């Protein structure tokens, strides 16, 4: 009977451990975010608000997106914390989507981006950290907060994370105004952005609706990672829809992220409840 009690106690401890938030990957995530906060706080923008003069050199479509979003006259954001609620995520094409919690912190003075995912596979906790820190991109997945499923780094990851930071700027238009981003007007509803940092450059195109709202981002410069087993360039796009007023801004309420594969598009990330906070500090995490 004693051994049964020991087993039950051990199982209870394991269950409690798995249920408690945190773990080594989460601690590393917080360390990375703190590093970005510390560095970018030293470079806080002198510009305190969005003004007509400040956005004057942007393409007309980008200016209209800023105006529509209610950013004019509002504080110039140095960073943003964004939560994606009610989110479904597919690990790879053909896999069944799982429900996840997803958050990320993006920065403007340099294109750092730190995302953290939590979910469950067969009841076992899954965590993933997806980030770029001063040009160094990485993606790490951990099962049961202990067992590393994959870790990807290298030039392909650096480039993929950089172009993702540009796509995220739909919610953080202060990035549109940074010196490391340049713009080319393609046509009456499309603007191409080029983002460059630490010797890495990538391009993507924003598509706008008739009201000047961004509805799509496309790039051919993002590598699809095969869970740490390799990567290849695959057309990638994000759609933004269901614009609504939230926290004083007019922003997309729904997002989908997609790969364009030979057998058809793979929509691997969908969220329809998005919460954004600007210019955060470490205490809010």
PDB file of N, CA and C in Angstrom, residues 168-262:
ATOM      1  N   UNK A 168       3.708  42.787 -38.159  1.00  0.00           N
ATOM      2  CA  UNK A 168       3.066  43.146 -36.895  1.00  0.00           C
ATOM      3  C   UNK A 168       2.847  44.650 -36.756  1.00  0.00           C
ATOM      4  N   UNK A 169       3.548  45.440 -37.569  1.00  0.00           N
ATOM      5  CA  UNK A 169       3.456  46.901 -37.457  1.00  0.00           C
ATOM      6  C   UNK A 169       2.066  47.437 -37.796  1.00  0.00           C
ATOM      7  N   UNK A 170       1.205  46.597 -38.322  1.00  0.00           N
ATOM      8  CA  UNK A 170      -0.192  46.993 -38.513  1.00  0.00           C
ATOM      9  C   UNK A 170      -0.759  47.521 -37.197  1.00  0.00           C
ATOM     10  N   UNK A 171      -0.338  46.911 -36.086  1.00  0.00           N
ATOM     11  CA  UNK A 171      -0.802  47.323 -34.761  1.00  0.00           C
ATOM     12  C   UNK A 171       0.143  48.320 -34.076  1.00  0.00           C
ATOM     13  N   UNK A 172       1.316  48.535 -34.648  1.00  0.00           N
ATOM     14  CA  UNK A 172       2.298  49.440 -34.042  1.00  0.00           C
ATOM     15  C   UNK A 172       2.914  50.311 -35.131  1.00  0.00           C
ATOM     16  N   UNK A 173       2.161  51.315 -35.629  1.00  0.00           N
ATOM     17  CA  UNK A 173       2.612  52.089 -36.783  1.00  0.00           C
ATOM     18  C   UNK A 173       3.834  52.959 -36.538  1.00  0.00           C
ATOM     19  N   UNK A 174       4.299  53.065 -35.306  1.00  0.00           N
ATOM     20  CA  UNK A 174       5.547  53.794 -35.077  1.00  0.00           C
ATOM     21  C   UNK A 174       6.706  53.113 -35.800  1.00  0.00           C
ATOM     22  N   UNK A 175       6.598  51.807 -36.049  1.00  0.00           N
ATOM     23  CA  UNK A 175       7.648  51.101 -36.776  1.00  0.00           C
ATOM     24  C   UNK A 175       7.717  51.563 -38.229  1.00  0.00           C
ATOM     25  N   UNK A 176       6.595  52.007 -38.789  1.00  0.00           N
ATOM     26  CA  UNK A 176       6.584  52.507 -40.166  1.00  0.00           C
ATOM     27  C   UNK A 176       7.561  53.668 -40.349  1.00  0.00           C
ATOM     28  N   UNK A 177       7.832  54.398 -39.270  1.00  0.00           N
ATOM     29  CA  UNK A 177       8.606  55.637 -39.337  1.00  0.00           C
ATOM     30  C   UNK A 177      10.076  55.457 -38.992  1.00  0.00           C
ATOM     31  N   UNK A 178      10.490  54.232 -38.756  1.00  0.00           N
ATOM     32  CA  UNK A 178      11.876  53.997 -38.365  1.00  0.00           C
ATOM     33  C   UNK A 178      12.814  54.052 -39.563  1.00  0.00           C
ATOM     34  N   UNK A 179      14.062  54.455 -39.310  1.00  0.00           N
ATOM     35  CA  UNK A 179      15.036  54.597 -40.387  1.00  0.00           C
ATOM     36  C   UNK A 179      15.395  53.266 -41.033  1.00  0.00           C
ATOM     37  N   UNK A 180      15.191  52.162 -40.323  1.00  0.00           N
ATOM     38  CA  UNK A 180      15.542  50.857 -40.884  1.00  0.00           C
ATOM     39  C   UNK A 180      14.443  50.290 -41.782  1.00  0.00           C
ATOM     40  N   UNK A 181      13.383  51.074 -42.030  1.00  0.00           N
ATOM     41  CA  UNK A 181      12.301  50.671 -42.930  1.00  0.00           C
ATOM     42  C   UNK A 181      12.187  51.695 -44.061  1.00  0.00           C
ATOM     43  N   UNK A 182      12.061  51.220 -45.298  1.00  0.00           N
ATOM     44  CA  UNK A 182      11.842  52.112 -46.449  1.00  0.00           C
ATOM     45  C   UNK A 182      10.629  51.621 -47.227  1.00  0.00           C
ATOM     46  N   UNK A 183      10.059  52.540 -48.044  1.00  0.00           N
ATOM     47  CA  UNK A 183       8.776  52.246 -48.676  1.00  0.00           C
ATOM     48  C   UNK A 183       8.793  52.521 -50.168  1.00  0.00           C
ATOM     49  N   UNK A 184       8.037  51.695 -50.908  1.00  0.00           N
ATOM     50  CA  UNK A 184       7.826  51.886 -52.344  1.00  0.00           C
ATOM     51  C   UNK A 184       6.346  51.693 -52.637  1.00  0.00           C
ATOM     52  N   UNK A 185       5.743  52.676 -53.306  1.00  0.00           N
ATOM     53  CA  UNK A 185       4.339  52.557 -53.697  1.00  0.00           C
ATOM     54  C   UNK A 185       4.253  51.670 -54.926  1.00  0.00           C
ATOM     55  N   UNK A 186       3.486  50.590 -54.832  1.00  0.00           N
ATOM     56  CA  UNK A 186       3.352  49.638 -55.927  1.00  0.00           C
ATOM     57  C   UNK A 186       2.203  50.046 -56.846  1.00  0.00           C
ATOM     58  N   UNK A 187       1.029  50.287 -56.259  1.00  0.00           N
ATOM     59  CA  UNK A 187      -0.128  50.756 -57.021  1.00  0.00           C
ATOM     60  C   UNK A 187      -1.077  51.452 -56.051  1.00  0.00           C
ATOM     61  N   UNK A 188      -2.305  51.679 -56.483  1.00  0.00           N
ATOM     62  CA  UNK A 188      -3.245  52.475 -55.693  1.00  0.00           C
ATOM     63  C   UNK A 188      -3.707  51.796 -54.410  1.00  0.00           C
ATOM     64  N   UNK A 189      -3.413  50.505 -54.248  1.00  0.00           N
ATOM     65  CA  UNK A 189      -3.840  49.814 -53.033  1.00  0.00           C
ATOM     66  C   UNK A 189      -2.732  48.969 -52.400  1.00  0.00           C
ATOM     67  N   UNK A 190      -1.483  49.148 -52.862  1.00  0.00           N
ATOM     68  CA  UNK A 190      -0.385  48.323 -52.371  1.00  0.00           C
ATOM     69  C   UNK A 190       0.871  49.149 -52.120  1.00  0.00           C
ATOM     70  N   UNK A 191       1.485  48.907 -50.982  1.00  0.00           N
ATOM     71  CA  UNK A 191       2.764  49.534 -50.636  1.00  0.00           C
ATOM     72  C   UNK A 191       3.734  48.440 -50.204  1.00  0.00           C
ATOM     73  N   UNK A 192       4.962  48.497 -50.724  1.00  0.00           N
ATOM     74  CA  UNK A 192       5.977  47.527 -50.349  1.00  0.00           C
ATOM     75  C   UNK A 192       6.929  48.135 -49.331  1.00  0.00           C
ATOM     76  N   UNK A 193       7.187  47.392 -48.269  1.00  0.00           N
ATOM     77  CA  UNK A 193       8.132  47.827 -47.261  1.00  0.00           C
ATOM     78  C   UNK A 193       9.376  46.970 -47.285  1.00  0.00           C
ATOM     79  N   UNK A 194      10.513  47.595 -47.075  1.00  0.00           N
ATOM     80  CA  UNK A 194      11.780  46.876 -46.949  1.00  0.00           C
ATOM     81  C   UNK A 194      12.350  47.157 -45.575  1.00  0.00           C
ATOM     82  N   UNK A 195      12.623  46.112 -44.817  1.00  0.00           N
ATOM     83  CA  UNK A 195      13.134  46.248 -43.466  1.00  0.00           C
ATOM     84  C   UNK A 195      14.534  45.657 -43.410  1.00  0.00           C
ATOM     85  N   UNK A 196      15.470  46.407 -42.821  1.00  0.00           N
ATOM     86  CA  UNK A 196      16.873  45.988 -42.775  1.00  0.00           C
ATOM     87  C   UNK A 196      17.430  46.185 -41.375  1.00  0.00           C
ATOM     88  N   UNK A 197      18.114  45.154 -40.876  1.00  0.00           N
ATOM     89  CA  UNK A 197      18.708  45.241 -39.544  1.00  0.00           C
ATOM     90  C   UNK A 197      19.857  44.249 -39.435  1.00  0.00           C
ATOM     91  N   UNK A 198      20.999  44.721 -38.959  1.00  0.00           N
ATOM     92  CA  UNK A 198      22.164  43.871 -38.723  1.00  0.00           C
ATOM     93  C   UNK A 198      22.542  43.073 -39.974  1.00  0.00           C
ATOM     94  N   UNK A 199      22.485  43.727 -41.143  1.00  0.00           N
ATOM     95  CA  UNK A 199      22.886  43.088 -42.374  1.00  0.00           C
ATOM     96  C   UNK A 199      21.858  42.173 -43.003  1.00  0.00           C
ATOM     97  N   UNK A 200      20.672  42.082 -42.415  1.00  0.00           N
ATOM     98  CA  UNK A 200      19.589  41.241 -42.948  1.00  0.00           C
ATOM     99  C   UNK A 200      18.504  42.139 -43.509  1.00  0.00           C
ATOM    100  N   UNK A 201      18.021  41.821 -44.700  1.00  0.00           N
ATOM    101  CA  UNK A 201      16.986  42.616 -45.360  1.00  0.00           C
ATOM    102  C   UNK A 201      15.869  41.717 -45.869  1.00  0.00           C
ATOM    103  N   UNK A 202      14.638  42.180 -45.737  1.00  0.00           N
ATOM    104  CA  UNK A 202      13.487  41.423 -46.244  1.00  0.00           C
ATOM    105  C   UNK A 202      12.421  42.411 -46.711  1.00  0.00           C
ATOM    106  N   UNK A 203      11.574  41.956 -47.632  1.00  0.00           N
ATOM    107  CA  UNK A 203      10.528  42.809 -48.196  1.00  0.00           C
ATOM    108  C   UNK A 203       9.156  42.163 -48.025  1.00  0.00           C
ATOM    109  N   UNK A 204       8.143  43.017 -47.900  1.00  0.00           N
ATOM    110  CA  UNK A 204       6.769  42.547 -47.837  1.00  0.00           C
ATOM    111  C   UNK A 204       5.826  43.620 -48.331  1.00  0.00           C
ATOM    112  N   UNK A 205       4.649  43.198 -48.781  1.00  0.00           N
ATOM    113  CA  UNK A 205       3.682  44.144 -49.352  1.00  0.00           C
ATOM    114  C   UNK A 205       2.410  44.205 -48.512  1.00  0.00           C
ATOM    115  N   UNK A 206       2.006  45.439 -48.182  1.00  0.00           N
ATOM    116  CA  UNK A 206       0.741  45.685 -47.502  1.00  0.00           C
ATOM    117  C   UNK A 206      -0.319  46.029 -48.547  1.00  0.00           C
ATOM    118  N   UNK A 207      -1.473  45.381 -48.437  1.00  0.00           N
ATOM    119  CA  UNK A 207      -2.614  45.678 -49.296  1.00  0.00           C
ATOM    120  C   UNK A 207      -3.682  46.391 -48.466  1.00  0.00           C
ATOM    121  N   UNK A 208      -4.283  47.436 -49.042  1.00  0.00           N
ATOM    122  CA  UNK A 208      -5.260  48.277 -48.353  1.00  0.00           C
ATOM    123  C   UNK A 208      -6.626  48.165 -49.016  1.00  0.00           C
ATOM    124  N   UNK A 209      -7.683  48.329 -48.215  1.00  0.00           N
ATOM    125  CA  UNK A 209      -9.023  48.373 -48.794  1.00  0.00           C
ATOM    126  C   UNK A 209      -9.328  49.796 -49.254  1.00  0.00           C
ATOM    127  N   UNK A 210     -10.534  50.008 -49.743  1.00  0.00           N
ATOM    128  CA  UNK A 210     -10.897  51.327 -50.287  1.00  0.00           C
ATOM    129  C   UNK A 210     -10.944  52.416 -49.232  1.00  0.00           C
ATOM    130  N   UNK A 211     -10.985  52.021 -47.959  1.00  0.00           N
ATOM    131  CA  UNK A 211     -11.016  53.011 -46.875  1.00  0.00           C
ATOM    132  C   UNK A 211      -9.633  53.320 -46.314  1.00  0.00           C
ATOM    133  N   UNK A 212      -8.617  52.669 -46.854  1.00  0.00           N
ATOM    134  CA  UNK A 212      -7.266  52.923 -46.378  1.00  0.00           C
ATOM    135  C   UNK A 212      -6.854  52.075 -45.201  1.00  0.00           C
ATOM    136  N   UNK A 213      -7.576  50.991 -44.930  1.00  0.00           N
ATOM    137  CA  UNK A 213      -7.206  50.069 -43.853  1.00  0.00           C
ATOM    138  C   UNK A 213      -6.382  48.916 -44.424  1.00  0.00           C
ATOM    139  N   UNK A 214      -5.358  48.508 -43.720  1.00  0.00           N
ATOM    140  CA  UNK A 214      -4.555  47.367 -44.158  1.00  0.00           C
ATOM    141  C   UNK A 214      -5.364  46.080 -43.982  1.00  0.00           C
ATOM    142  N   UNK A 215      -5.438  45.292 -45.037  1.00  0.00           N
ATOM    143  CA  UNK A 215      -6.209  44.051 -44.971  1.00  0.00           C
ATOM    144  C   UNK A 215      -5.361  42.804 -45.236  1.00  0.00           C
ATOM    145  N   UNK A 216      -4.103  43.028 -45.705  1.00  0.00           N
ATOM    146  CA  UNK A 216      -3.281  41.860 -46.013  1.00  0.00           C
ATOM    147  C   UNK A 216      -1.805  42.254 -46.076  1.00  0.00           C
ATOM    148  N   UNK A 217      -0.955  41.297 -45.704  1.00  0.00           N
ATOM    149  CA  UNK A 217       0.489  41.445 -45.834  1.00  0.00           C
ATOM    150  C   UNK A 217       1.035  40.197 -46.505  1.00  0.00           C
ATOM    151  N   UNK A 218       1.842  40.373 -47.559  1.00  0.00           N
ATOM    152  CA  UNK A 218       2.424  39.247 -48.298  1.00  0.00           C
ATOM    153  C   UNK A 218       3.940  39.381 -48.360  1.00  0.00           C
ATOM    154  N   UNK A 219       4.627  38.240 -48.262  1.00  0.00           N
ATOM    155  CA  UNK A 219       6.077  38.231 -48.451  1.00  0.00           C
ATOM    156  C   UNK A 219       6.529  36.903 -49.040  1.00  0.00           C
ATOM    157  N   UNK A 220       7.612  36.958 -49.793  1.00  0.00           N
ATOM    158  CA  UNK A 220       8.282  35.751 -50.279  1.00  0.00           C
ATOM    159  C   UNK A 220       9.601  35.539 -49.552  1.00  0.00           C
ATOM    160  N   UNK A 221       9.825  36.326 -48.490  1.00  0.00           N
ATOM    161  CA  UNK A 221      11.106  36.308 -47.787  1.00  0.00           C
ATOM    162  C   UNK A 221      11.038  35.648 -46.413  1.00  0.00           C
ATOM    163  N   UNK A 222      10.046  34.794 -46.213  1.00  0.00           N
ATOM    164  CA  UNK A 222       9.956  34.122 -44.919  1.00  0.00           C
ATOM    165  C   UNK A 222      10.154  32.617 -45.106  1.00  0.00           C
ATOM    166  N   UNK A 223      11.022  32.059 -44.289  1.00  0.00           N
ATOM    167  CA  UNK A 223      11.303  30.630 -44.347  1.00  0.00           C
ATOM    168  C   UNK A 223      10.304  29.858 -43.486  1.00  0.00           C
ATOM    169  N   UNK A 224       9.829  28.757 -44.018  1.00  0.00           N
ATOM    170  CA  UNK A 224       8.966  27.868 -43.247  1.00  0.00           C
ATOM    171  C   UNK A 224       9.844  26.855 -42.538  1.00  0.00           C
ATOM    172  N   UNK A 225       9.815  26.883 -41.214  1.00  0.00           N
ATOM    173  CA  UNK A 225      10.619  25.970 -40.418  1.00  0.00           C
ATOM    174  C   UNK A 225       9.858  24.655 -40.219  1.00  0.00           C
ATOM    175  N   UNK A 226      10.561  23.573 -40.381  1.00  0.00           N
ATOM    176  CA  UNK A 226       9.959  22.249 -40.219  1.00  0.00           C
ATOM    177  C   UNK A 226      10.317  21.685 -38.856  1.00  0.00           C
ATOM    178  N   UNK A 227       9.899  22.431 -37.815  1.00  0.00           N
ATOM    179  CA  UNK A 227      10.128  22.015 -36.429  1.00  0.00           C
ATOM    180  C   UNK A 227      11.594  21.660 -36.159  1.00  0.00           C
ATOM    181  N   UNK A 228      12.474  22.529 -36.642  1.00  0.00           N
ATOM    182  CA  UNK A 228      13.897  22.343 -36.384  1.00  0.00           C
ATOM    183  C   UNK A 228      14.596  21.381 -37.323  1.00  0.00           C
ATOM    184  N   UNK A 229      13.901  20.835 -38.324  1.00  0.00           N
ATOM    185  CA  UNK A 229      14.485  19.839 -39.216  1.00  0.00           C
ATOM    186  C   UNK A 229      14.881  20.430 -40.571  1.00  0.00           C
ATOM    187  N   UNK A 230      14.854  21.732 -40.691  1.00  0.00           N
ATOM    188  CA  UNK A 230      15.178  22.381 -41.942  1.00  0.00           C
ATOM    189  C   UNK A 230      14.186  23.489 -42.245  1.00  0.00           C
ATOM    190  N   UNK A 231      14.431  24.219 -43.327  1.00  0.00           N
ATOM    191  CA  UNK A 231      13.529  25.319 -43.689  1.00  0.00           C
ATOM    192  C   UNK A 231      13.670  25.631 -45.175  1.00  0.00           C
ATOM    193  N   UNK A 232      12.656  26.292 -45.712  1.00  0.00           N
ATOM    194  CA  UNK A 232      12.680  26.701 -47.117  1.00  0.00           C
ATOM    195  C   UNK A 232      11.789  27.923 -47.285  1.00  0.00           C
ATOM    196  N   UNK A 233      12.108  28.733 -48.282  1.00  0.00           N
ATOM    197  CA  UNK A 233      11.305  29.914 -48.565  1.00  0.00           C
ATOM    198  C   UNK A 233       9.948  29.492 -49.124  1.00  0.00           C
ATOM    199  N   UNK A 234       8.891  29.973 -48.487  1.00  0.00           N
ATOM    200  CA  UNK A 234       7.522  29.668 -48.907  1.00  0.00           C
ATOM    201  C   UNK A 234       6.715  30.955 -48.824  1.00  0.00           C
ATOM    202  N   UNK A 235       5.932  31.282 -49.855  1.00  0.00           N
ATOM    203  CA  UNK A 235       5.095  32.482 -49.770  1.00  0.00           C
ATOM    204  C   UNK A 235       4.236  32.469 -48.511  1.00  0.00           C
ATOM    205  N   UNK A 236       4.186  33.605 -47.841  1.00  0.00           N
ATOM    206  CA  UNK A 236       3.543  33.720 -46.519  1.00  0.00           C
ATOM    207  C   UNK A 236       2.694  34.979 -46.508  1.00  0.00           C
ATOM    208  N   UNK A 237       1.507  34.882 -45.933  1.00  0.00           N
ATOM    209  CA  UNK A 237       0.681  36.090 -45.870  1.00  0.00           C
ATOM    210  C   UNK A 237      -0.181  36.103 -44.609  1.00  0.00           C
ATOM    211  N   UNK A 238      -0.545  37.319 -44.235  1.00  0.00           N
ATOM    212  CA  UNK A 238      -1.391  37.550 -43.069  1.00  0.00           C
ATOM    213  C   UNK A 238      -2.599  38.351 -43.525  1.00  0.00           C
ATOM    214  N   UNK A 239      -3.784  37.996 -43.054  1.00  0.00           N
ATOM    215  CA  UNK A 239      -4.975  38.799 -43.342  1.00  0.00           C
ATOM    216  C   UNK A 239      -5.451  39.464 -42.060  1.00  0.00           C
ATOM    217  N   UNK A 240      -5.946  40.689 -42.212  1.00  0.00           N
ATOM    218  CA  UNK A 240      -6.452  41.482 -41.095  1.00  0.00           C
ATOM    219  C   UNK A 240      -7.894  41.869 -41.424  1.00  0.00           C
ATOM    220  N   UNK A 241      -8.804  41.606 -40.507  1.00  0.00           N
ATOM    221  CA  UNK A 241     -10.216  41.875 -40.792  1.00  0.00           C
ATOM    222  C   UNK A 241     -10.952  42.282 -39.522  1.00  0.00           C
ATOM    223  N   UNK A 242     -12.261  42.510 -39.686  1.00  0.00           N
ATOM    224  CA  UNK A 242     -13.122  42.828 -38.546  1.00  0.00           C
ATOM    225  C   UNK A 242     -12.593  44.024 -37.756  1.00  0.00           C
ATOM    226  N   UNK A 243     -12.294  45.105 -38.480  1.00  0.00           N
ATOM    227  CA  UNK A 243     -11.805  46.315 -37.808  1.00  0.00           C
ATOM    228  C   UNK A 243     -12.845  46.815 -36.813  1.00  0.00           C
ATOM    229  N   UNK A 244     -12.361  47.192 -35.627  1.00  0.00           N
ATOM    230  CA  UNK A 244     -13.263  47.688 -34.587  1.00  0.00           C
ATOM    231  C   UNK A 244     -12.499  48.623 -33.663  1.00  0.00           C
ATOM    232  N   UNK A 245     -13.247  49.399 -32.901  1.00  0.00           N
ATOM    233  CA  UNK A 245     -12.614  50.292 -31.941  1.00  0.00           C
ATOM    234  C   UNK A 245     -12.304  49.518 -30.668  1.00  0.00           C
ATOM    235  N   UNK A 246     -11.069  49.630 -30.209  1.00  0.00           N
ATOM    236  CA  UNK A 246     -10.658  48.966 -28.981  1.00  0.00           C
ATOM    237  C   UNK A 246      -9.557  49.799 -28.307  1.00  0.00           C
ATOM    238  N   UNK A 247      -9.805  50.123 -27.059  1.00  0.00           N
ATOM    239  CA  UNK A 247      -8.871  50.930 -26.275  1.00  0.00           C
ATOM    240  C   UNK A 247      -8.549  52.264 -26.933  1.00  0.00           C
ATOM    241  N   UNK A 248      -9.542  52.822 -27.612  1.00  0.00           N
ATOM    242  CA  UNK A 248      -9.356  54.129 -28.217  1.00  0.00           C
ATOM    243  C   UNK A 248      -8.755  54.114 -29.607  1.00  0.00           C
ATOM    244  N   UNK A 249      -8.519  52.927 -30.166  1.00  0.00           N
ATOM    245  CA  UNK A 249      -7.939  52.810 -31.507  1.00  0.00           C
ATOM    246  C   UNK A 249      -8.856  51.954 -32.386  1.00  0.00           C
ATOM    247  N   UNK A 250      -8.760  52.172 -33.681  1.00  0.00           N
ATOM    248  CA  UNK A 250      -9.532  51.402 -34.649  1.00  0.00           C
ATOM    249  C   UNK A 250      -8.578  50.406 -35.291  1.00  0.00           C
ATOM    250  N   UNK A 251      -8.721  49.127 -34.930  1.00  0.00           N
ATOM    251  CA  UNK A 251      -7.732  48.113 -35.295  1.00  0.00           C
ATOM    252  C   UNK A 251      -8.402  46.817 -35.739  1.00  0.00           C
ATOM    253  N   UNK A 252      -7.650  45.960 -36.451  1.00  0.00           N
ATOM    254  CA  UNK A 252      -8.212  44.660 -36.834  1.00  0.00           C
ATOM    255  C   UNK A 252      -8.561  43.823 -35.603  1.00  0.00           C
ATOM    256  N   UNK A 253      -9.742  43.239 -35.616  1.00  0.00           N
ATOM    257  CA  UNK A 253     -10.151  42.377 -34.516  1.00  0.00           C
ATOM    258  C   UNK A 253      -9.876  40.916 -34.789  1.00  0.00           C
ATOM    259  N   UNK A 254      -9.531  40.589 -36.039  1.00  0.00           N
ATOM    260  CA  UNK A 254      -9.252  39.199 -36.414  1.00  0.00           C
ATOM    261  C   UNK A 254      -8.015  39.130 -37.303  1.00  0.00           C
ATOM    262  N   UNK A 255      -7.242  38.070 -37.104  1.00  0.00           N
ATOM    263  CA  UNK A 255      -6.016  37.860 -37.870  1.00  0.00           C
ATOM    264  C   UNK A 255      -5.914  36.386 -38.255  1.00  0.00           C
ATOM    265  N   UNK A 256      -5.461  36.132 -39.469  1.00  0.00           N
ATOM    266  CA  UNK A 256      -5.111  34.765 -39.857  1.00  0.00           C
ATOM    267  C   UNK A 256      -3.736  34.790 -40.510  1.00  0.00           C
ATOM    268  N   UNK A 257      -2.943  33.745 -40.241  1.00  0.00           N
ATOM    269  CA  UNK A 257      -1.582  33.646 -40.769  1.00  0.00           C
ATOM    270  C   UNK A 257      -1.498  32.384 -41.615  1.00  0.00           C
ATOM    271  N   UNK A 258      -0.888  32.511 -42.807  1.00  0.00           N
ATOM    272  CA  UNK A 258      -1.016  31.448 -43.800  1.00  0.00           C
ATOM    273  C   UNK A 258       0.274  31.207 -44.585  1.00  0.00           C
ATOM    274  N   UNK A 259       0.487  29.933 -44.937  1.00  0.00           N
ATOM    275  CA  UNK A 259       1.504  29.554 -45.913  1.00  0.00           C
ATOM    276  C   UNK A 259       0.801  29.217 -47.221  1.00  0.00           C
ATOM    277  N   UNK A 260       1.414  29.591 -48.342  1.00  0.00           N
ATOM    278  CA  UNK A 260       0.888  29.220 -49.657  1.00  0.00           C
ATOM    279  C   UNK A 260       1.662  27.992 -50.136  1.00  0.00           C
ATOM    280  N   UNK A 261       1.077  26.821 -49.935  1.00  0.00           N
ATOM    281  CA  UNK A 261       1.731  25.559 -50.270  1.00  0.00           C
ATOM    282  C   UNK A 261       1.255  25.048 -51.628  1.00  0.00           C
ATOM    283  N   UNK A 262       2.006  24.158 -52.255  1.00  0.00           N
ATOM    284  CA  UNK A 262       1.611  23.630 -53.570  1.00  0.00           C
ATOM    285  C   UNK A 262       0.224  22.998 -53.581  1.00  0.00           C
TER     286      UNK A 262
END
